[in-house]
CSV table of C-alpha atoms and ligand atoms in Angstrom, one decimal:
chain,number,residue,atom,x,y,z
A,873,MET,CA,-0.1,0.0,0.1
A,874,THR,CA,1.5,3.1,-1.1
A,875,GLY,CA,0.8,6.4,0.5
A,876,PRO,CA,-1.6,8.9,-1.5
A,877,THR,CA,0.0,11.2,-3.6
A,878,ILE,CA,-1.2,15.1,-3.3
A,879,PRO,CA,-2.3,16.4,-6.5
A,880,LEU,CA,-0.4,19.3,-6.7
A,881,GLY,CA,-3.1,21.2,-9.5
A,882,SER,CA,-2.1,24.6,-10.4
A,883,LEU,CA,0.5,26.1,-8.5
A,884,THR,CA,2.4,29.5,-8.2
A,885,GLN,CA,5.9,29.3,-6.6
A,886,ARG,CA,7.2,32.1,-4.6
A,887,GLU,CA,10.2,32.6,-2.6
A,888,HIS,CA,9.7,34.1,1.0
A,889,ARG,CA,13.2,33.9,2.6
A,890,SER,CA,12.9,36.2,5.3
A,891,GLU,CA,9.0,36.4,6.6
A,892,ILE,CA,7.6,32.6,6.6
A,893,GLN,CA,9.0,30.4,9.2
A,894,CYS,CA,8.7,26.8,9.7
A,895,GLN,CA,6.1,26.2,12.1
A,896,ALA,CA,7.7,23.4,13.9
A,897,CYS,CA,11.6,24.3,14.1
A,898,GLY,CA,11.3,28.1,13.2
A,899,SER,CA,13.6,28.0,10.0
A,900,THR,CA,13.2,30.1,7.2
A,901,ARG,CA,14.5,27.9,4.8
A,902,VAL,CA,11.0,26.8,3.6
A,903,THR,CA,9.0,26.3,0.3
A,904,ARG,CA,5.7,28.1,0.3
A,905,LEU,CA,3.4,27.5,-2.4
A,906,SER,CA,0.0,28.7,-3.6
A,907,MET,CA,-2.2,25.6,-4.8
A,908,ASN,CA,-5.8,24.7,-5.4
A,909,LEU,CA,-7.0,21.1,-4.1
A,910,THR,CA,-8.6,18.8,-6.2
A,911,ASP,CA,-12.0,19.9,-4.9
A,912,GLY,CA,-10.8,23.7,-5.6
A,913,THR,CA,-10.1,24.8,-1.7
A,914,PRO,CA,-7.2,27.3,-2.3
A,915,VAL,CA,-4.3,26.5,0.0
A,916,GLU,CA,-1.0,27.5,1.3
A,917,PHE,CA,1.5,24.7,1.3
A,918,THR,CA,4.9,25.5,3.3
A,919,SER,CA,7.5,23.1,3.2
A,920,CYS,CA,10.6,23.3,5.7
A,921,HIS,CA,13.9,22.5,4.2
A,922,ARG,CA,15.6,21.9,7.4
A,923,CYS,CA,13.1,19.1,9.2
A,924,GLU,CA,10.8,18.6,6.3
A,925,HIS,CA,8.0,19.6,8.3
A,926,ARG,CA,4.9,20.6,6.1
A,927,THR,CA,1.7,22.5,6.7
A,928,TRP,CA,-1.3,23.7,4.4
A,929,GLU,CA,-3.2,26.4,5.6
A,930,HIS,CA,-6.6,27.5,4.0
A,931,GLY,CA,-8.3,31.4,5.4
A,932,GLY,CA,-5.1,31.4,7.9
A,933,ASP,CA,-6.2,28.1,9.6
A,934,ALA,CA,-3.8,25.1,9.2
A,935,LEU,CA,-5.2,22.0,7.8
A,936,THR,CA,-4.4,18.5,8.8
A,937,VAL,CA,-2.8,16.4,6.4
A,938,ALA,CA,-5.7,13.9,6.8
A,939,SER,CA,-8.2,16.8,6.0
A,940,VAL,CA,-5.9,17.6,2.8
A,941,LEU,CA,-5.8,13.9,1.7
A,942,ASP,CA,-9.6,13.9,2.2
A,943,LYS,CA,-9.8,17.0,0.1
A,944,ALA,CA,-7.7,15.4,-2.7
A,945,ARG,CA,-9.4,11.9,-2.7
A,946,ARG,CA,-12.7,13.6,-3.2
A,947,VAL,CA,-12.6,14.0,-6.9
B,529,ZN,ZN1,11.2,22.9,10.3
């Protein structure tokens, strides 16, 4: 059983080297992406290069991985 792949859909990569911090370790070496989930929900995806912590946010609220996968599954 392989883990579900999160479809990236349309995304725009932006570089934020100073203002965005990893919520887990505080590193600013993060990648910030804006994307739409397959159900159309626009989210901000943040991936940390240091600890690999990943977060999804929608409207300022953090989404759990489970809820993101649930939305991605619902086509
Ligand atoms: Zn981190």
